[in-house]
């Protein structure tokens, strides 16, 4: 049941942009260390270079995957795991954040419910699209596939809880 969704083209573009930024930051680091008294700024630029290198590597793996345990969302800065048991529904929704939301971008939205915590709406921004292509977009295909994975998990959970019901269906 393992499925993954990502955009290799945009992952590579993001990696290249962050790599160029890391090279620029490296040049600034060297320049600062060559200046008298510039070692504080050099340390700051060195830290920034390290963060950009890590971001460039992580950019190659930005995406969403569904496995037996749930959904894994890999972003540039963090990885989030959502267990199937915490998901009440997966829908296609508009992005609420910043410019993409204002421009009409859509993304899969996971309704997450956990005991003792407020319900959460998780936008899978990594799969967002503007839907300008012909046919179903990556976002629409991902929503359909994620719902199929969720339904398969629910069916296997029902079968595990009530093995005699599965025998009666056979």
XYZ file of N, CA and C in Angstrom:
510
model
N 0.816 -1.200 0.000
C 0.000 0.000 0.000
C 0.859 1.262 0.000
N 2.119 1.179 -0.217
C 2.996 2.351 -0.170
C 2.822 3.181 -1.432
N 2.505 4.461 -1.262
C 2.358 5.387 -2.387
C 3.048 6.692 -2.017
N 3.588 7.355 -3.031
C 4.255 8.636 -2.804
C 3.837 9.637 -3.871
N 3.797 10.890 -3.458
C 3.485 11.975 -4.379
C 4.498 13.095 -4.147
N 5.119 13.505 -5.216
C 5.999 14.668 -5.164
C 6.250 15.139 -6.583
N 6.827 16.305 -6.693
C 7.105 16.879 -8.000
C 8.619 16.938 -8.179
N 9.202 15.935 -8.835
C 10.661 15.910 -8.976
C 11.225 17.187 -9.607
N 10.526 17.735 -10.596
C 11.010 18.961 -11.237
C 11.140 20.088 -10.219
N 10.072 20.337 -9.439
C 10.117 21.441 -8.475
C 11.030 21.118 -7.294
N 11.172 19.855 -6.951
C 12.130 19.484 -5.903
C 13.549 19.867 -6.338
N 13.880 19.586 -7.599
C 15.214 19.909 -8.116
C 15.397 21.422 -8.214
N 14.357 22.137 -8.663
C 14.444 23.603 -8.750
C 14.709 24.186 -7.368
N 13.961 23.743 -6.361
C 14.163 24.239 -5.004
C 15.558 23.911 -4.496
N 16.040 22.713 -4.776
C 17.389 22.317 -4.376
C 18.433 23.234 -5.016
N 18.281 23.514 -6.299
C 19.237 24.388 -6.995
C 19.207 25.809 -6.439
N 18.022 26.335 -6.180
C 17.914 27.688 -5.619
C 18.605 27.751 -4.258
N 18.348 26.765 -3.411
C 18.966 26.766 -2.086
C 20.476 26.546 -2.179
N 20.926 25.777 -3.171
C 22.368 25.565 -3.365
C 23.058 26.857 -3.780
N 22.430 27.621 -4.674
C 23.003 28.909 -5.082
C 23.063 29.853 -3.884
N 22.007 29.851 -3.072
C 22.013 30.684 -1.867
C 23.129 30.243 -0.912
N 23.343 28.935 -0.787
C 24.410 28.423 0.083
C 25.780 28.852 -0.437
N 25.972 28.829 -1.757
C 27.249 29.272 -2.333
C 27.476 30.762 -2.080
N 26.424 31.561 -2.218
C 26.522 32.995 -1.943
C 26.856 33.236 -0.478
N 26.205 32.482 0.397
C 26.470 32.609 1.827
C 27.897 32.168 2.157
N 28.400 31.156 1.446
C 29.786 30.713 1.647
C 30.760 31.819 1.275
N 30.491 32.490 0.149
C 31.357 33.596 -0.271
C 31.331 34.716 0.763
N 30.161 35.000 1.319
C 30.059 36.024 2.357
C 30.805 35.605 3.617
N 30.733 34.322 3.937
C 31.446 33.804 5.117
C 32.943 34.036 4.961
N 33.467 33.661 3.808
C 34.908 33.825 3.558
C 35.290 35.292 3.604
N 34.460 36.137 2.984
C 34.736 37.574 2.981
C 34.761 38.163 4.382
N 33.849 37.716 5.229
C 33.788 38.234 6.597
C 35.017 37.820 7.401
N 35.485 36.585 7.218
C 36.649 36.122 7.973
C 37.930 36.817 7.513
N 37.929 37.336 6.289
C 39.109 38.047 5.792
C 39.179 39.474 6.324
N 38.073 40.012 6.783
C 38.027 41.373 7.314
C 38.406 41.369 8.795
N 39.183 42.351 9.224
C 39.492 42.421 10.662
C 38.212 42.669 11.473
N 38.015 41.877 12.480
C 36.850 42.013 13.351
C 35.567 41.478 12.741
N 35.643 40.817 11.613
C 34.442 40.323 10.958
C 34.089 38.889 11.288
N 34.760 38.328 12.294
C 34.534 36.916 12.561
C 33.138 36.636 13.118
N 32.506 37.604 13.809
C 31.127 37.383 14.290
C 30.167 37.229 13.110
N 30.309 38.111 12.155
C 29.462 38.015 10.956
C 29.792 36.734 10.187
N 31.066 36.374 10.164
C 31.472 35.140 9.488
C 30.833 33.912 10.105
N 30.745 33.901 11.434
C 30.101 32.783 12.125
C 28.611 32.735 11.761
N 27.979 33.893 11.725
C 26.559 33.958 11.347
C 26.329 33.435 9.935
N 27.189 33.869 9.000
C 27.050 33.395 7.620
C 27.376 31.900 7.510
N 28.303 31.407 8.313
C 28.639 29.981 8.291
C 27.444 29.143 8.758
N 26.761 29.607 9.814
C 25.567 28.912 10.290
C 24.491 28.929 9.205
N 24.303 30.092 8.559
C 23.317 30.198 7.487
C 23.668 29.256 6.336
N 24.940 29.148 6.011
C 25.373 28.238 4.947
C 25.012 26.797 5.304
N 25.268 26.411 6.530
C 24.933 25.056 6.968
C 23.441 24.770 6.861
N 22.626 25.727 7.294
C 21.180 25.552 7.210
C 20.712 25.449 5.755
N 21.299 26.253 4.883
C 20.933 26.204 3.466
C 21.344 24.889 2.811
N 22.487 24.345 3.197
C 22.922 23.051 2.649
C 21.960 21.947 3.090
N 21.586 21.954 4.367
C 20.627 20.963 4.861
C 19.290 21.129 4.137
N 18.842 22.371 3.953
C 17.599 22.635 3.233
C 17.659 22.170 1.788
N 18.811 22.365 1.134
C 18.959 21.932 -0.259
C 18.840 20.417 -0.379
N 19.414 19.704 0.574
C 19.319 18.237 0.552
C 17.880 17.808 0.828
N 17.250 18.409 1.827
C 15.860 18.046 2.161
C 14.897 18.411 1.039
N 15.212 19.439 0.261
C 14.344 19.860 -0.845
C 14.134 18.734 -1.847
N 15.105 17.875 -1.993
C 14.977 16.759 -2.930
C 13.922 15.743 -2.487
N 13.569 15.750 -1.205
C 12.650 14.753 -0.656
C 11.314 15.330 -0.220
N 11.029 16.592 -0.564
C 9.750 17.197 -0.209
C 8.633 16.440 -0.919
N 7.626 16.050 -0.167
C 6.499 15.330 -0.741
C 5.681 14.642 0.332
N 4.742 13.842 -0.111
C 3.839 13.134 0.790
C 3.862 11.654 0.423
N 3.872 10.798 1.433
C 3.791 9.364 1.170
C 2.782 8.738 2.138
N 2.144 7.688 1.663
C 1.182 6.951 2.476
C 1.698 5.530 2.628
N 1.709 5.054 3.855
C 2.169 3.702 4.131
C 1.190 2.992 5.043
N 1.550 1.825 5.530
C 0.644 1.054 6.377
C 0.260 1.761 7.682
N 1.131 2.619 8.193
C 0.868 3.290 9.470
C 0.124 4.605 9.321
N 0.261 5.261 8.159
C -0.385 6.549 7.981
C 0.290 7.369 6.893
N 0.145 8.678 7.010
C 0.677 9.618 6.024
C 1.924 10.283 6.593
N 2.956 10.389 5.764
C 4.174 11.104 6.134
C 4.311 12.304 5.200
N 4.420 13.487 5.790
C 4.556 14.728 5.025
C 5.969 15.253 5.259
N 6.768 15.288 4.191
C 8.141 15.786 4.289
C 8.217 17.174 3.683
N 8.564 18.146 4.512
C 8.768 19.505 4.049
C 10.246 19.850 4.126
N 10.579 21.086 3.808
C 11.977 21.508 3.865
C 12.436 21.596 5.312
N 11.543 22.034 6.204
C 11.963 22.255 7.587
C 11.561 21.166 8.567
N 10.516 20.388 8.234
C 10.105 19.352 9.193
C 9.373 18.219 8.489
N 9.280 17.101 9.186
C 8.536 15.933 8.730
C 7.410 15.682 9.720
N 6.199 15.500 9.198
C 5.026 15.253 10.032
C 4.443 13.895 9.675
N 4.104 13.123 10.704
C 3.465 11.831 10.491
C 2.055 11.877 11.081
N 1.093 11.409 10.294
C -0.298 11.372 10.747
C -0.779 9.929 10.630
N -1.141 9.335 11.757
C -1.613 7.945 11.763
C -2.999 7.873 11.122
N -3.275 6.760 10.444
C -4.590 6.583 9.825
C -5.693 6.705 10.855
N -5.441 6.235 12.072
C -6.475 6.257 13.109
C -6.858 7.681 13.522
N -6.019 8.666 13.223
C -6.297 10.059 13.577
C -7.029 10.811 12.469
N -7.212 10.180 11.307
C -7.777 10.879 10.157
C -9.267 10.595 10.056
N -10.081 11.668 10.075
C -11.522 11.486 9.906
C -11.916 11.610 8.437
N -11.249 12.502 7.692
C -11.534 12.622 6.267
C -10.398 13.338 5.547
N -10.347 13.128 4.229
C -9.369 13.798 3.368
C -10.160 14.423 2.230
N -10.036 15.736 2.092
C -10.796 16.452 1.063
C -9.861 17.337 0.244
N -10.400 17.861 -0.840
C -9.683 18.834 -1.648
C -10.130 20.201 -1.169
N -9.192 21.008 -0.732
C -9.547 22.321 -0.200
C -8.622 23.397 -0.713
N -9.020 24.624 -0.500
C -8.186 25.754 -0.880
C -7.137 26.010 0.174
N -5.977 26.466 -0.269
C -4.929 26.835 0.675
C -5.332 28.126 1.372
N -5.103 28.193 2.650
C -5.433 29.392 3.414
C -4.262 30.342 3.555
N -3.080 29.882 3.215
C -1.894 30.655 3.537
C -1.411 31.525 2.386
N -1.126 32.748 2.687
C -0.399 33.694 1.850
C -0.875 33.778 0.400
N 0.055 34.055 -0.488
C -0.246 34.307 -1.895
C -0.874 33.112 -2.611
N -0.390 31.866 -2.401
C -1.015 30.750 -3.123
C -2.510 30.635 -2.837
N -2.901 30.860 -1.597
C -4.316 30.784 -1.256
C -5.120 31.863 -1.942
N -4.559 33.054 -2.017
C -5.237 34.158 -2.686
C -5.346 33.959 -4.181
N -4.436 33.173 -4.751
C -4.431 32.933 -6.194
C -5.255 31.713 -6.581
N -5.898 31.067 -5.610
C -6.781 29.949 -5.915
C -6.133 28.579 -5.905
N -4.987 28.441 -5.276
C -4.339 27.135 -5.206
C -5.143 26.207 -4.300
N -5.119 24.928 -4.628
C -5.803 23.941 -3.799
C -4.802 22.874 -3.371
N -5.158 22.172 -2.301
C -4.291 21.119 -1.771
C -5.150 20.112 -1.024
N -4.649 18.890 -0.849
C -5.372 17.941 -0.001
C -5.413 18.473 1.432
N -6.565 18.297 2.078
C -6.728 18.741 3.457
C -7.127 17.523 4.294
N -6.338 17.254 5.324
C -6.582 16.123 6.214
C -7.235 16.648 7.480
N -8.393 16.102 7.817
C -9.050 16.438 9.083
C -8.537 15.453 10.121
N -7.798 15.978 11.088
C -7.118 15.150 12.083
C -7.806 15.300 13.427
N -8.197 14.186 14.022
C -8.804 14.199 15.352
C -7.983 13.321 16.281
N -7.621 13.906 17.425
C -6.862 13.165 18.434
C -7.534 13.334 19.782
N -7.611 12.272 20.564
C -8.253 12.368 21.878
C -7.563 13.410 22.758
N -8.357 14.251 23.375
C -7.818 15.247 24.298
C -7.203 16.458 23.628
N -7.258 16.539 22.301
C -6.705 17.681 21.580
C -7.754 18.214 20.620
N -7.701 19.499 20.306
C -8.683 20.029 19.364
C -8.479 19.448 17.960
N -9.582 19.368 17.209
C -9.486 18.894 15.833
C -8.568 19.829 15.048
N -7.867 19.256 14.098
C -6.864 20.003 13.353
C -7.099 19.821 11.857
N -6.929 20.891 11.119
C -7.035 20.859 9.654
C -5.610 20.973 9.125
N -5.106 19.891 8.525
C -3.724 19.859 8.039
C -3.735 19.979 6.516
N -3.217 21.102 6.014
C -3.113 21.300 4.567
C -1.819 20.652 4.088
N -1.916 19.782 3.100
C -0.725 19.163 2.532
C -0.210 20.079 1.413
N 0.401 21.197 1.841
C 0.867 22.230 0.906
C 1.884 21.697 -0.096
N 2.562 20.632 0.296
C 3.567 20.038 -0.580
C 2.942 19.494 -1.863
N 1.627 19.275 -1.852
C 0.922 18.759 -3.027
C -0.014 19.804 -3.632
N 0.168 21.056 -3.275
C -0.701 22.111 -3.778
C -0.541 22.329 -5.270
N -1.635 22.751 -5.910
C -1.570 23.060 -7.340
C -2.623 24.101 -7.672
N -2.471 24.690 -8.840
C -3.420 25.686 -9.305
C -4.437 25.075 -10.257
N -4.300 23.792 -10.596
C -5.267 23.098 -11.430
C -5.380 23.649 -12.843
N -4.260 24.075 -13.418
C -4.302 24.673 -14.748
C -4.026 23.655 -15.851
N -3.762 22.415 -15.497
C -3.467 21.406 -16.514
C -4.760 20.744 -16.989
N -4.671 20.073 -18.125
C -5.843 19.334 -18.586
C -5.891 18.011 -17.828
N -7.086 17.568 -17.529
C -7.224 16.340 -16.756
C -7.050 16.606 -15.275
N -7.127 15.556 -14.484
C -6.988 15.741 -13.032
C -5.571 16.178 -12.663
N -5.493 17.115 -11.743
C -4.188 17.603 -11.293
C -3.566 16.611 -10.317
N -2.297 16.811 -10.002
C -1.622 15.982 -9.002
C -2.397 16.029 -7.690
N -2.906 17.194 -7.345
C -3.657 17.355 -6.105
C -4.907 16.486 -6.104
N -5.663 16.516 -7.198
C -6.894 15.721 -7.280
C -6.587 14.223 -7.258
N -5.542 13.831 -7.967
C -5.149 12.412 -7.960
C -4.695 11.986 -6.567
N -3.952 12.854 -5.883
C -3.460 12.530 -4.539
C -4.617 12.371 -3.560
N -5.629 13.260 -3.661
C -6.795 13.149 -2.768
C -7.499 11.813 -2.996
N -7.705 11.443 -4.258
C -8.366 10.172 -4.565
C -7.535 8.988 -4.049
N -6.228 9.025 -4.276
C -5.360 7.936 -3.813
C -5.294 7.866 -2.292
N -5.192 9.014 -1.629
C -5.145 9.032 -0.168
C -6.453 8.501 0.420
N -7.580 8.868 -0.179
C -8.866 8.345 0.298
C -8.953 6.845 0.087
N -8.415 6.347 -1.025
C -8.395 4.897 -1.260
C -7.530 4.197 -0.206
N -6.382 4.783 0.125
C -5.509 4.212 1.166
C -6.202 4.238 2.525
N -6.896 5.348 2.823
C -7.617 5.462 4.095
C -8.723 4.413 4.174
N -9.457 4.231 3.094
C -10.528 3.233 3.075
C -9.953 1.821 3.215
N -8.834 1.548 2.550
C -8.189 0.230 2.674
C -7.752 -0.013 4.115
N -7.212 1.016 4.773
C -6.801 0.876 6.166
C -8.017 0.617 7.053
N -9.104 1.371 6.813
C -10.317 1.171 7.614
C -10.874 -0.241 7.429
N -10.859 -0.728 6.202
C -11.353 -2.083 5.928
C -10.489 -3.126 6.634
N -9.167 -2.950 6.577
C -8.278 -3.908 7.249
C -8.437 -3.826 8.769
N -8.743 -2.635 9.292
C -8.970 -2.491 10.738
C -10.250 -3.192 11.148
N -11.305 -3.043 10.320
C -12.567 -3.730 10.620
C -12.374 -5.240 10.590
N -11.608 -5.714 9.614
C -11.355 -7.147 9.484
C -10.546 -7.656 10.669
N -9.575 -6.855 11.125
C -8.756 -7.262 12.263
C -9.580 -7.295 13.553
N -10.530 -6.343 13.692
C -11.360 -6.306 14.894
C -12.415 -7.404 14.895
N -12.942 -7.711 13.709
C -14.018 -8.696 13.596
C -13.663 -9.723 12.530
N -12.763 -10.668 12.829
C -12.357 -11.643 11.828
C -13.512 -12.529 11.345
N -14.519 -12.755 12.187
C -15.644 -13.599 11.770
C -16.468 -12.910 10.684
N -16.524 -11.566 10.668
C -17.259 -10.841 9.623
C -16.597 -11.046 8.268
N -15.294 -11.104 8.229
C -14.573 -11.338 6.973
C -14.840 -12.753 6.472
N -14.972 -13.707 7.385
C -15.235 -15.092 6.990
C -16.643 -15.222 6.411
N -17.614 -14.471 6.977
C -18.986 -14.534 6.489
C -19.092 -13.973 5.079
N -18.267 -12.944 4.753
C -18.291 -12.348 3.412
C -17.730 -13.289 2.373
N -16.844 -14.210 2.774
C -16.195 -15.108 1.814
C -17.112 -16.194 1.333
